[in-house]
XYZ file of N, CA, C and O in Angstrom:
856
model
N 3.504 6.317 11.247
C 4.906 4.868 12.006
C 4.925 3.808 11.430
O 4.205 3.622 10.580
N 6.122 3.099 11.297
C 6.956 2.274 10.263
C 6.287 0.704 10.630
O 6.795 0.920 12.154
N 6.039 0.013 10.055
C 5.667 -1.101 10.495
C 7.061 -1.855 10.901
O 7.864 -2.200 10.039
N 7.856 -2.359 12.638
C 8.561 -2.961 12.577
C 8.714 -4.173 12.518
O 7.696 -4.569 12.696
N 9.567 -4.904 12.457
C 9.549 -5.882 13.152
C 9.477 -7.070 11.871
O 9.676 -6.630 10.892
N 8.910 -8.092 11.968
C 9.128 -9.821 10.867
C 8.130 -8.716 9.939
O 7.288 -8.028 10.215
N 8.153 -9.261 8.258
C 7.412 -8.601 7.368
C 6.949 -10.206 7.010
O 8.212 -10.794 6.407
N 5.805 -10.373 6.581
C 5.605 -11.763 5.880
C 4.911 -11.660 4.697
O 3.297 -10.212 4.192
N 5.574 -12.018 4.121
C 5.168 -11.502 2.278
C 4.161 -13.087 1.895
O 4.282 -14.008 1.355
N 2.987 -12.607 0.759
C 2.132 -13.506 0.799
C 2.642 -13.282 -1.063
O 2.303 -12.557 -1.963
N 3.633 -13.976 -1.930
C 3.787 -14.090 -4.018
C 2.959 -14.990 -4.616
O 3.246 -16.405 -4.260
N 1.864 -14.144 -5.377
C 0.932 -15.446 -6.239
C 0.874 -15.361 -7.631
O 1.758 -13.923 -8.501
N 2.828 -15.783 -7.803
C 2.715 -16.145 -9.077
C 1.463 -16.638 -10.303
O 0.626 -17.360 -9.623
N 1.844 -16.914 -12.131
C 0.783 -17.131 -12.585
C -0.010 -18.742 -12.049
O -0.664 -18.946 -11.858
N 0.913 -19.917 -11.481
C 0.539 -21.056 -11.296
C 0.602 -21.661 -10.378
O 0.820 -22.358 -9.698
N 1.437 -20.349 -9.177
C 2.034 -21.226 -8.477
C 1.736 -20.166 -7.179
O 2.309 -18.953 -6.932
N 1.369 -20.480 -5.825
C 1.379 -19.542 -4.201
C 2.254 -19.947 -3.558
O 2.192 -21.328 -2.784
N 3.116 -18.488 -3.233
C 4.521 -18.685 -2.952
C 4.526 -18.061 -1.163
O 3.835 -17.075 -0.977
N 4.151 -18.958 -0.324
C 4.840 -17.645 0.709
C 6.110 -17.221 0.808
O 7.138 -18.357 1.338
N 7.062 -16.576 1.523
C 8.022 -15.471 1.818
C 7.916 -15.169 3.508
O 7.114 -13.945 3.566
N 8.827 -15.357 3.928
C 8.906 -14.952 5.105
C 10.360 -14.571 5.870
O 11.216 -14.878 5.307
N 10.165 -13.509 6.317
C 11.963 -12.703 5.882
C 11.318 -11.297 7.939
O 10.783 -11.343 8.010
N 12.536 -11.386 8.346
C 12.797 -10.916 9.687
C 13.948 -9.025 9.258
O 14.621 -9.799 8.314
N 13.089 -8.311 10.195
C 13.465 -7.083 9.688
C 14.363 -6.409 10.762
O 15.029 -5.041 11.244
N 14.725 -7.212 11.595
C 15.175 -7.475 13.027
C 16.425 -7.316 13.411
O 17.324 -7.270 14.669
N 17.461 -7.323 11.921
C 19.067 -7.215 12.195
C 19.554 -8.713 12.400
O 20.621 -9.577 12.403
N 18.166 -10.230 12.476
C 18.531 -11.569 11.847
C 18.676 -11.299 10.571
O 18.238 -11.532 9.468
N 19.491 -12.843 10.057
C 19.434 -13.207 9.033
C 18.461 -13.543 8.680
O 17.332 -13.636 9.373
N 17.903 -13.486 7.091
C 16.710 -13.676 6.561
C 16.041 -15.008 6.814
O 16.809 -16.297 6.662
N 14.196 -15.120 7.527
C 13.911 -16.579 7.815
C 13.887 -17.317 6.440
O 13.696 -16.814 5.049
N 14.122 -18.599 6.008
C 13.510 -19.039 5.544
C 12.190 -19.247 4.760
O 10.957 -18.956 5.301
N 12.701 -19.853 3.694
C 10.919 -19.524 2.466
C 10.280 -20.526 3.740
O 10.252 -21.533 3.921
N 8.478 -20.471 3.907
C 7.737 -21.741 3.793
C 7.027 -21.387 2.603
O 5.947 -20.158 2.029
N 6.139 -22.856 2.475
C 5.296 -22.541 1.336
C 3.422 -23.133 1.305
O 3.217 -23.977 3.328
N 3.280 -21.974 1.291
C 1.749 -21.834 1.829
C 1.254 -20.867 0.960
O 2.080 -20.588 0.531
N 0.089 -21.150 1.387
C -1.500 -20.721 0.059
C -1.269 -18.986 0.772
O -1.663 -18.130 -0.372
N -0.794 -18.886 1.912
C -2.024 -17.109 2.806
C -0.542 -17.040 3.613
O -0.099 -17.946 3.998
N -0.425 -15.530 3.668
C 0.247 -15.500 4.766
C 0.166 -14.369 5.679
O -0.041 -13.490 4.523
N -0.360 -14.145 6.943
C -0.311 -12.409 7.265
C 0.659 -12.243 8.178
O 0.755 -12.772 9.110
N 0.905 -10.644 8.306
C 1.964 -10.455 9.519
C 1.129 -10.717 10.992
O 0.361 -10.068 11.367
N 2.425 -10.627 11.596
C 2.118 -11.088 13.240
C 1.227 -9.375 13.716
O 1.435 -8.443 13.498
N 1.172 -10.195 14.642
C 0.151 -8.481 15.566
C 1.219 -7.992 16.392
O 2.427 -8.414 16.187
N 1.489 -6.614 16.248
C 2.501 -5.665 16.794
C 1.916 -5.280 17.757
O 0.625 -4.474 18.361
N 3.179 -4.579 18.771
C 2.432 -3.264 20.060
C 2.173 -2.279 19.774
O 1.610 -1.131 20.301
N 2.321 -1.913 18.748
C 2.088 -0.419 17.575
C 0.639 -0.437 18.354
O -0.271 -1.183 17.958
N -0.106 1.243 18.514
C -1.168 1.070 18.130
C -2.002 1.599 17.408
O -3.596 0.446 17.659
N -1.630 1.372 16.280
C -2.038 1.012 14.974
C -2.372 -0.374 14.785
O -3.533 -0.735 13.843
N -2.137 -1.185 14.953
C -1.728 -2.558 14.588
C -3.777 -2.997 15.773
O -4.228 -3.865 15.806
N -4.470 -2.315 16.193
C -5.524 -2.098 16.948
C -6.602 -2.352 16.660
O -7.805 -2.631 16.254
N -6.350 -1.798 15.073
C -7.386 -1.934 13.794
C -6.797 -2.914 12.804
O -5.948 -2.921 12.512
N -8.459 -3.275 12.166
C -7.740 -4.318 10.493
C -7.881 -3.527 10.070
O -7.457 -2.155 10.127
N -7.383 -4.275 8.674
C -6.791 -4.808 7.733
C -8.560 -3.020 7.312
O -9.226 -2.774 7.041
N -7.392 -2.208 6.419
C -8.020 -1.017 5.527
C -8.989 -1.257 5.004
O -9.062 -2.661 4.099
N -10.283 -0.952 4.493
C -11.492 -1.460 3.936
C -12.448 -0.439 3.377
O -13.041 0.676 3.353
N -11.931 0.736 2.373
C -12.014 1.887 2.510
C -13.523 1.111 1.744
O -13.419 0.505 0.744
N -14.558 1.983 1.291
C -15.901 2.246 0.841
C -16.222 3.137 -0.152
O -16.098 4.267 0.656
N -17.664 3.584 -0.756
C -17.757 4.514 -1.590
C -18.968 4.864 -1.094
O -19.129 6.078 -1.104
N -19.239 4.571 0.479
C -20.087 5.146 1.068
C -19.408 6.202 1.866
O -20.208 6.311 3.110
N -18.342 6.950 2.272
C -17.688 7.289 3.380
C -18.324 8.467 3.037
O -18.909 8.844 2.010
N -17.618 9.277 3.954
C -18.213 10.399 4.417
C -18.050 11.562 3.014
O -16.557 11.447 2.433
N -19.068 12.378 3.057
C -18.635 13.753 2.139
C -17.176 14.050 1.568
O -16.973 14.181 3.161
N -16.491 15.056 1.210
C -15.201 15.686 1.100
C -15.219 16.869 1.728
O -16.996 17.453 1.132
N -14.963 17.155 2.193
C -14.662 19.033 3.323
C -14.623 19.849 2.095
O -14.958 20.630 1.895
N -13.892 18.961 0.706
C -13.578 19.705 -0.572
C -12.999 19.316 -1.762
O -11.548 17.892 -1.166
N -13.442 19.651 -2.993
C -12.806 18.235 -3.684
C -13.926 17.528 -3.707
O -14.627 17.251 -3.172
N -13.654 17.415 -5.075
C -15.195 16.125 -5.448
C -14.273 14.471 -5.609
O -13.445 14.480 -5.763
N -14.866 13.632 -5.151
C -14.365 12.136 -4.861
C -14.122 11.565 -6.287
O -14.302 11.665 -6.871
N -12.965 11.431 -7.027
C -13.010 10.883 -8.253
C -13.677 9.594 -8.012
O -14.036 9.005 -7.278
N -14.200 9.232 -9.091
C -15.361 8.436 -9.542
C -14.681 7.138 -9.536
O -12.548 7.437 -10.114
N -15.284 6.028 -9.514
C -14.162 4.734 -9.970
C -14.134 4.647 -11.513
O -14.461 5.134 -12.336
N -12.312 4.177 -11.601
C -12.111 4.151 -13.290
C -11.253 5.251 -13.212
O -10.642 5.397 -14.795
N -11.195 6.290 -12.503
C -10.630 7.599 -12.697
C -9.235 7.637 -13.059
O -8.637 7.023 -12.284
N -8.360 8.543 -13.926
C -6.936 7.992 -14.476
C -6.721 9.643 -14.053
O -7.328 10.620 -14.427
N -4.844 9.920 -13.420
C -4.359 10.906 -12.779
C -3.320 10.707 -13.963
O -2.248 8.984 -13.413
N -2.085 12.085 -13.463
C -0.758 11.412 -13.854
C -0.668 11.339 -12.222
O -0.799 11.989 -11.596
N 1.129 11.256 -12.208
C 1.865 11.404 -10.517
C 2.004 12.386 -11.118
O 1.764 13.292 -11.687
N 1.859 12.440 -9.283
C 1.748 13.925 -8.715
C 0.469 14.940 -8.802
O 0.392 15.840 -8.842
N -0.545 14.225 -9.386
C -1.749 15.028 -8.950
C -2.502 14.729 -8.081
O -2.668 12.835 -7.188
N -3.344 14.882 -7.145
C -4.464 14.710 -6.081
C -5.776 13.937 -6.183
O -6.410 14.385 -6.996
N -6.080 13.161 -5.751
C -7.368 12.259 -6.533
C -7.727 11.896 -4.731
O -7.633 12.061 -3.515
N -9.042 12.713 -4.794
C -9.920 12.655 -3.713
C -10.735 11.563 -3.589
O -11.833 11.001 -4.675
N -10.219 10.609 -2.623
C -10.649 9.431 -2.436
C -12.440 8.796 -0.566
O -11.276 9.301 0.381
N -13.175 8.169 -1.117
C -13.488 7.933 -0.503
C -12.635 6.886 0.576
O -12.060 5.983 0.363
N -12.957 6.806 2.098
C -11.394 6.183 2.946
C -12.308 5.004 4.277
O -13.025 6.034 4.982
N -12.133 4.112 4.419
C -12.908 3.270 5.694
C -12.141 2.725 6.140
O -11.374 1.303 4.971
N -11.132 2.859 7.560
C -10.547 1.229 7.833
C -10.600 1.195 8.939
O -11.451 1.059 10.150
N -10.987 -0.636 9.189
C -11.519 -1.187 9.968
C -12.838 -0.677 10.354
O -13.763 -0.483 9.349
N -13.869 -0.776 11.448
C -15.247 -0.943 11.433
C -15.706 0.541 11.982
O -16.522 0.952 12.516
N -14.217 1.282 12.628
C -14.663 2.529 12.958
C -14.326 3.804 12.769
O -15.011 4.697 12.954
N -13.254 3.510 11.984
C -12.630 4.635 11.391
C -12.746 4.574 9.430
O -12.814 4.269 8.720
N -13.794 6.508 8.891
C -14.412 6.293 7.925
C -14.377 7.326 7.694
O -14.700 8.845 8.289
N -13.986 8.588 6.381
C -14.313 9.857 5.987
C -13.562 10.169 4.538
O -14.055 9.211 3.790
N -12.756 11.074 4.707
C -12.812 10.981 2.611
C -11.286 11.225 2.889
O -10.309 12.130 3.928
N -10.142 10.886 2.224
C -7.975 11.470 1.949
C -7.866 11.768 0.367
O -8.814 11.430 -0.117
N -7.205 13.019 0.351
C -6.663 13.187 -0.633
C -4.796 12.368 -0.334
O -4.337 12.423 -0.302
N -4.977 11.498 -1.866
C -4.094 10.807 -2.271
C -3.210 11.526 -3.455
O -3.792 11.592 -4.182
N -1.979 12.204 -3.377
C -0.910 12.128 -4.140
C 0.144 11.327 -4.686
O 1.255 11.444 -3.478
N 0.005 10.836 -6.062
C 1.252 9.845 -6.150
C 2.299 10.649 -6.401
O 2.313 11.849 -7.177
N 3.645 10.699 -5.609
C 4.602 10.841 -5.747
C 5.954 10.827 -6.750
O 6.060 11.203 -7.997
N 5.547 9.660 -6.842
C 6.573 8.634 -7.478
C 6.481 7.026 -7.899
O 5.993 6.443 -6.443
N 6.576 6.900 -9.437
C 6.627 5.061 -8.839
C 8.400 5.230 -9.111
O 8.870 5.455 -10.513
N 9.245 4.152 -8.301
C 10.725 4.471 -8.422
C 10.809 3.150 -8.313
O 10.632 1.696 -7.600
N 11.998 2.875 -9.108
C 12.537 1.257 -9.128
C 13.293 0.662 -8.625
O 13.976 1.731 -8.370
N 13.145 -0.310 -8.129
C 14.677 -0.821 -7.439
C 15.521 -1.584 -7.528
O 14.913 -2.032 -8.654
N 16.211 -2.174 -6.483
C 17.814 -3.559 -7.579
C 16.772 -4.696 -7.447
O 16.245 -4.749 -5.332
N 17.239 -5.732 -7.672
C 16.622 -7.089 -7.226
C 17.290 -7.667 -6.130
O 16.152 -7.916 -5.453
N 18.649 -6.703 -6.088
C 19.197 -7.273 -3.991
C 18.308 -7.012 -3.342
O 18.377 -6.997 -1.687
N 17.650 -5.374 -3.377
C 16.585 -5.526 -1.731
C 15.436 -5.660 -1.907
O 15.245 -5.538 -0.556
N 14.758 -7.211 -2.439
C 14.071 -8.109 -1.580
C 15.297 -9.219 -1.197
O 14.327 -10.044 -1.030
N 16.709 -8.691 -0.847
C 17.045 -10.627 -0.256
C 15.883 -10.486 0.936
O 16.708 -11.392 1.196
N 15.340 -9.836 1.723
C 14.720 -9.856 3.280
C 13.485 -11.044 2.495
O 13.316 -11.507 3.808
N 13.294 -11.051 1.482
C 12.237 -11.782 1.406
C 12.559 -13.152 1.392
O 11.739 -13.710 1.118
N 13.890 -13.233 0.963
C 14.181 -14.726 0.701
C 14.882 -15.852 -0.528
O 14.164 -15.162 -1.648
N 15.096 -17.092 -0.829
C 15.448 -17.072 -1.873
C 13.997 -17.407 -3.091
O 14.551 -17.061 -4.451
N 12.795 -17.238 -2.480
C 11.956 -17.501 -3.648
C 11.734 -16.072 -4.346
O 10.895 -16.149 -5.197
N 12.301 -14.881 -3.477
C 12.152 -13.821 -4.689
C 12.796 -14.012 -5.180
O 13.241 -12.359 -6.318
N 14.338 -14.373 -5.748
C 15.040 -14.436 -6.840
C 14.513 -13.875 -8.023
O 13.415 -14.278 -8.399
N 14.725 -12.854 -8.868
C 14.211 -12.652 -10.062
C 13.318 -11.548 -9.850
O 12.235 -11.055 -11.026
N 12.492 -11.503 -8.673
C 11.761 -9.972 -8.686
C 12.266 -8.819 -8.407
O 13.677 -8.256 -8.247
N 11.654 -7.993 -9.381
C 12.829 -6.290 -9.279
C 10.901 -5.527 -8.877
O 9.791 -5.578 -8.983
N 11.507 -4.825 -7.655
C 11.310 -4.188 -6.451
C 10.325 -2.721 -7.131
O 11.293 -2.071 -7.348
N 9.498 -1.825 -6.901
C 8.649 -0.887 -6.887
C 8.676 -0.414 -5.967
O 7.295 -0.526 -5.203
N 8.325 0.714 -5.476
C 8.366 1.981 -4.754
C 7.275 2.709 -5.015
O 7.749 3.821 -5.502
N 6.178 2.901 -4.420
C 5.035 3.709 -4.795
C 5.121 4.231 -3.529
O 4.594 4.631 -2.687
N 5.436 5.623 -4.466
C 5.642 6.843 -2.923
C 4.647 8.164 -2.800
O 3.848 8.181 -3.806
N 4.021 8.152 -2.152
C 3.065 9.166 -2.167
C 2.123 9.855 -0.916
O 3.238 9.403 0.159
N 1.528 10.822 -0.864
C 1.563 12.107 0.139
C -0.218 11.462 0.768
O -1.368 11.262 -0.095
N -0.915 11.330 1.617
C -2.119 11.393 2.088
C -2.564 12.484 2.713
O -2.039 12.470 3.342
N -3.810 13.612 2.536
C -4.275 14.037 3.164
C -5.678 13.531 3.898
O -6.129 12.957 2.985
N -6.013 14.241 5.295
C -7.387 14.007 5.420
C -8.129 14.979 5.099
O -8.017 16.488 5.691
N -9.167 14.898 4.266
C -9.648 16.171 3.225
C -10.927 16.220 4.008
O -11.875 16.973 4.805
N -11.644 15.166 4.749
C -13.028 15.570 5.771
C -12.491 15.678 7.123
O -13.755 15.536 7.085
N -11.394 15.597 7.867
C -11.513 16.206 9.117
C -11.977 15.339 10.063
O -11.706 15.965 11.329
N -12.355 14.131 9.857
C -12.675 12.843 10.800
C -11.131 12.344 10.692
O -10.273 12.356 10.874
N -11.312 11.124 12.881
C -10.129 10.623 13.176
C -9.815 10.099 12.617
O -10.251 8.170 12.620
N -9.029 9.900 11.821
C -8.494 8.725 10.996
C -6.673 8.504 11.804
O -5.946 7.588 10.744
N -6.360 8.445 12.224
C -5.480 7.944 13.146
C -4.738 6.689 13.427
O -6.108 5.754 13.608
N -3.541 6.107 13.261
C -3.404 4.983 12.960
C -3.939 4.200 11.669
O -4.056 3.234 11.923
N -4.656 4.576 10.904
C -5.450 3.702 9.969
C -3.769 3.723 8.721
O -3.233 4.746 8.710
N -4.433 3.071 7.885
C -3.109 2.334 6.868
C -3.581 2.269 5.682
O -4.650 2.121 5.673
N -3.567 2.676 4.363
C -3.776 3.164 3.075
C -2.403 2.270 2.339
O -1.674 2.653 2.211
N -2.822 0.930 1.537
C -2.101 0.450 0.524
C -2.498 1.392 -1.007
O -3.886 0.750 -1.334
N -1.591 0.917 -1.722
C -2.240 1.637 -3.228
C -0.997 -0.052 -3.890
O 0.029 -0.001 -3.189
N -1.305 -0.321 -4.514
C -0.934 -1.532 -6.064
C -0.269 -1.402 -6.979
O -0.905 0.129 -7.968
N 0.977 -1.068 -7.512
C 1.056 -1.357 -8.617
C 0.946 -2.495 -9.632
O 0.292 -3.385 -9.835
N 0.906 -2.026 -10.512
C 0.687 -2.211 -12.257
C 1.736 -2.095 -13.386
O 1.601 -1.894 -13.070
N 1.524 -3.345 -14.234
C 1.817 -3.531 -14.948
C 1.452 -2.161 -15.786
O 0.565 -1.616 -16.015
N 2.267 -1.872 -17.510
C 2.102 -0.347 -18.440
C 0.574 -0.928 -18.951
O 1.047 -1.790 -19.288
N -0.298 -0.656 -19.103
C -1.775 -0.525 -19.278
C -2.312 -1.363 -18.437
O -3.932 -1.287 -19.052
N -1.343 -1.002 -17.150
C -2.752 -1.931 -15.811
C -2.833 -2.867 -15.936
O -4.125 -3.537 -15.073
N -2.009 -4.002 -16.858
C -1.888 -4.869 -16.309
C -1.299 -5.481 -14.753
O -1.323 -4.847 -14.422
N -2.011 -6.492 -14.282
C -1.593 -7.156 -12.822
C -0.003 -8.408 -12.715
O 0.993 -7.922 -13.977
N 0.496 -7.654 -12.412
C 2.315 -7.855 -11.784
C 2.485 -9.261 -11.611
O 3.572 -10.480 -11.965
N 1.482 -9.882 -10.803
C 1.478 -11.783 -10.433
C 2.199 -11.702 -9.726
O 2.297 -13.258 -8.678
N 2.436 -10.726 -8.430
C 2.929 -10.215 -7.415
C 1.746 -9.886 -6.435
O 1.862 -8.797 -6.323
N 2.052 -10.418 -4.879
C 1.627 -9.502 -4.603
C 2.242 -9.319 -2.687
O 2.798 -10.665 -1.924
N 2.555 -8.843 -2.617
C 3.628 -8.721 -1.550
C 2.963 -7.592 -0.226
O 2.448 -6.314 -0.223
N 3.280 -8.057 1.139
C 2.883 -7.751 2.155
C 3.451 -7.147 3.430
O 4.745 -7.815 4.243
N 4.634 -5.794 3.595
C 4.893 -5.904 4.450
C 5.997 -4.467 3.883
O 5.338 -3.999 2.586
N 7.376 -4.085 3.937
C 8.377 -3.158 3.263
C 9.322 -3.230 3.083
O 9.997 -4.734 3.544
N 9.885 -2.270 2.607
C 11.735 -2.820 2.823
C 12.201 -1.552 3.407
O 12.792 -0.648 3.688
N 12.382 -1.548 4.791
C 12.559 -0.650 5.515
C 13.950 0.396 4.606
O 15.198 -0.359 4.738
N 13.989 1.288 5.239
C 15.345 2.775 4.248
C 14.790 2.229 3.258
O 15.756 3.445 1.837
N 14.485 1.918 2.470
C 13.721 2.043 0.719
C 12.634 1.988 0.800
O 12.377 3.064 0.044
N 11.525 1.384 1.046
C 10.172 2.003 0.864
C 9.618 1.419 2.273
O 8.984 0.619 2.377
N 8.986 2.531 3.409
C 8.638 2.106 4.145
C 7.097 2.156 4.382
O 6.971 3.967 4.135
N 5.976 1.037 4.824
C 5.246 1.545 4.601
C 4.655 2.418 6.227
O 5.100 1.661 7.479
N 4.040 3.419 6.499
C 3.964 4.533 7.579
C 2.158 4.320 7.634
O 1.086 4.678 6.985
N 1.995 4.246 9.140
C 0.506 4.603 9.142
C 0.789 5.987 9.788
O 0.747 6.890 9.583
N -0.491 6.759 9.292
C -1.450 7.496 10.218
C -0.991 7.884 11.521
O -0.451 6.896 12.353
N -0.952 9.524 11.709
C 0.226 9.812 13.167
C -1.355 9.154 13.550
O -2.260 9.860 13.682
N -0.636 9.547 15.058
C -1.902 10.088 15.814
C -2.971 11.304 16.314
O -4.061 11.103 16.122
N -1.959 12.579 15.230
C -2.929 13.675 15.285
C -3.005 13.911 13.805
O -3.755 14.656 13.173
N -3.655 12.298 13.578
C -4.183 12.158 12.148
C -5.612 12.590 11.969
O -6.167 12.070 11.490
N -6.028 13.914 12.316
C -8.134 13.856 13.403
C -8.184 14.949 12.049
O -9.427 15.543 12.639
N -7.571 16.145 11.386
C -8.258 17.025 11.468
C -7.933 17.375 9.659
O -7.162 16.902 9.461
N -9.136 18.217 9.139
C -9.124 19.173 8.177
C -7.299 19.549 7.365
O -7.079 20.533 8.577
N -6.870 18.351 6.493
C -5.719 18.765 6.768
C -4.137 18.419 6.692
O -3.618 18.712 6.116
N -4.344 18.098 7.922
C -3.372 16.799 8.291
C -2.460 15.917 7.368
O -3.571 15.021 6.194
N -1.799 15.981 7.138
C -1.305 14.554 6.722
C 0.187 14.095 6.535
O 0.688 14.088 7.783
N 0.592 13.244 5.887
C 2.002 12.220 5.910
C 2.300 11.645 4.805
O 1.079 11.608 3.996
N 3.231 10.920 4.544
C 3.316 10.155 3.573
C 3.920 8.527 3.846
O 4.846 8.778 4.989
N 3.521 7.664 3.095
C 4.229 6.922 3.233
C 4.799 6.066 2.070
O 4.336 6.673 0.619
N 4.788 4.836 1.590
C 4.891 4.138 0.693
C 4.431 2.807 0.536
O 4.566 1.755 1.509
N 3.986 2.591 -0.694
C 3.459 0.976 -0.774
C 4.438 0.503 -1.480
O 5.168 0.839 -3.404
N 4.723 -0.690 -1.567
C 6.238 -1.439 -2.219
C 5.330 -3.034 -2.788
O 4.189 -3.319 -3.361
N 5.459 -2.712 -3.997
C 5.261 -3.927 -4.680
C 6.226 -4.440 -6.046
O 7.260 -4.056 -5.587
N 6.185 -5.485 -6.643
C 7.346 -6.006 -7.234
C 6.366 -7.100 -8.698
O 5.651 -6.709 -8.679
N 8.095 -7.441 -9.450
C 7.457 -8.505 -11.010
C 8.089 -8.585 -11.005
O 10.005 -8.386 -10.823
N 7.852 -9.808 -12.437
C 8.751 -10.124 -12.257
C 9.410 -10.364 -13.933
O 9.982 -11.186 -14.629
N 8.295 -9.251 -14.568
C 8.242 -9.401 -15.977
C 8.684 -7.768 -16.896
O 9.634 -7.457 -15.864
N 7.059 -7.389 -16.625
C 7.802 -5.909 -17.035
C 8.010 -4.936 -16.303
O 6.587 -5.030 -14.744
N 7.842 -3.640 -16.433
C 8.153 -2.600 -15.106
C 6.405 -2.423 -14.941
O 5.589 -2.219 -15.347
N 6.896 -1.569 -13.741
C 5.784 -1.656 -12.831
C 5.412 0.095 -12.789
O 6.028 0.980 -13.016
N 4.768 0.703 -13.888
C 4.353 2.098 -14.151
C 2.025 2.629 -13.387
O 2.284 3.620 -14.401
N 2.029 1.781 -13.299
C 1.226 2.194 -12.407
C 1.003 2.070 -11.066
O 1.165 0.863 -10.719
N 0.274 3.110 -10.055
C -0.364 2.947 -8.739
C -1.870 2.581 -8.947
O -2.413 3.875 -10.260
N -2.280 1.711 -8.481
C -3.652 1.911 -8.617
C -4.392 1.941 -7.199
O -4.322 1.032 -5.833
N -5.237 2.630 -6.857
C -6.421 2.356 -5.486
C -7.838 1.902 -5.861
O -8.206 1.838 -7.240
N -7.305 -0.228 -4.935
C -8.816 -0.440 -5.384
C -9.358 -0.906 -4.028
O -10.261 -2.041 -3.717
N -9.416 -0.171 -3.063
C -10.064 -0.536 -1.589
C -11.270 -0.144 -2.507
O -12.193 0.759 -2.747
N -12.938 -1.025 -1.564
C -13.864 -0.667 -1.581
C -14.450 -1.225 -3.407
O -13.811 -1.289 -3.953
N -15.623 -1.833 -2.643
C -16.431 -2.675 -3.292
C -16.758 -2.113 -5.311
O -16.012 -2.735 -5.864
N -16.552 -0.830 -5.272
C -16.593 0.299 -6.271
C -15.184 0.075 -7.384
O -15.052 -0.214 -8.379
N -14.458 0.149 -6.076
C -13.462 0.731 -6.796
C -11.845 -0.553 -6.928
O -11.279 -0.537 -7.367
N -13.124 -1.679 -6.301
C -12.374 -2.751 -6.874
C -12.253 -3.562 -8.033
O -11.924 -3.466 -9.204
N -13.319 -2.814 -8.751
C -14.122 -4.090 -9.854
C -13.372 -2.901 -11.296
O -13.382 -3.026 -12.211
N -13.407 -0.878 -10.627
C -13.243 -0.562 -11.772
C -11.548 0.484 -11.097
O -12.697 1.793 -10.433
N -10.828 0.249 -10.770
C -9.765 1.383 -9.696
C -9.523 2.719 -9.757
O -9.903 2.739 -11.726
N -9.126 3.390 -9.297
C -8.202 4.941 -9.668
C -6.908 4.478 -9.557
O -6.084 3.798 -9.352
N -6.439 4.882 -10.703
C -5.446 4.956 -11.372
C -3.677 6.026 -11.142
O -4.447 7.413 -11.612
N -3.210 6.169 -11.454
C -1.885 6.836 -12.243
C -1.138 6.058 -12.013
O -0.397 5.243 -12.428
N -0.942 7.119 -13.724
C 0.537 7.120 -14.300
C 1.429 8.212 -15.110
O 0.668 9.407 -14.466
N 2.196 7.768 -15.714
C 3.263 9.035 -15.562
C 3.933 9.382 -16.985
O 2.080 8.323 -17.605
């Protein structure tokens, strides 16, 4: 299920923190606002009733395949089994396959306003599979982009670019083993190209993320 309506983005650069606000409902992009952080407003979508994803390494054991240890490195196209927790009541195990890291055009960032000038977007495309068979309906999983070698991009985005990189929540029937869906995580950079996708959710993985590289 695609997040519709307003996209609110927090862009953190080396010495400057900016808030970017844009509308994707057919109106002109909203004016940029100076703020240290920003979050998307509540939606009427059923998935909005759960708070942000917060996976941890104590999630249910996988029904098939070993959970990837923190720090494991994969190639794009590889399948990684990961512990997953969403909100306070949804916990299980998923398999994530990063299928592509695609470079977009600077013009694609227009919806984020003037403060996104000079940023190049990258689209991390992935397939997410329910491995544990627990109820993970309407959950949301995000990967972060990193520079070649694993360095940070200096940019944090919250939202998507409709038609280019749609961030989907798990469907209503994402409750059984083998259920799957496809989604996209948006990243951007003003410097070197993004070449790595990073899973950083949960205490163990925030310190030592699972990475996919070309």
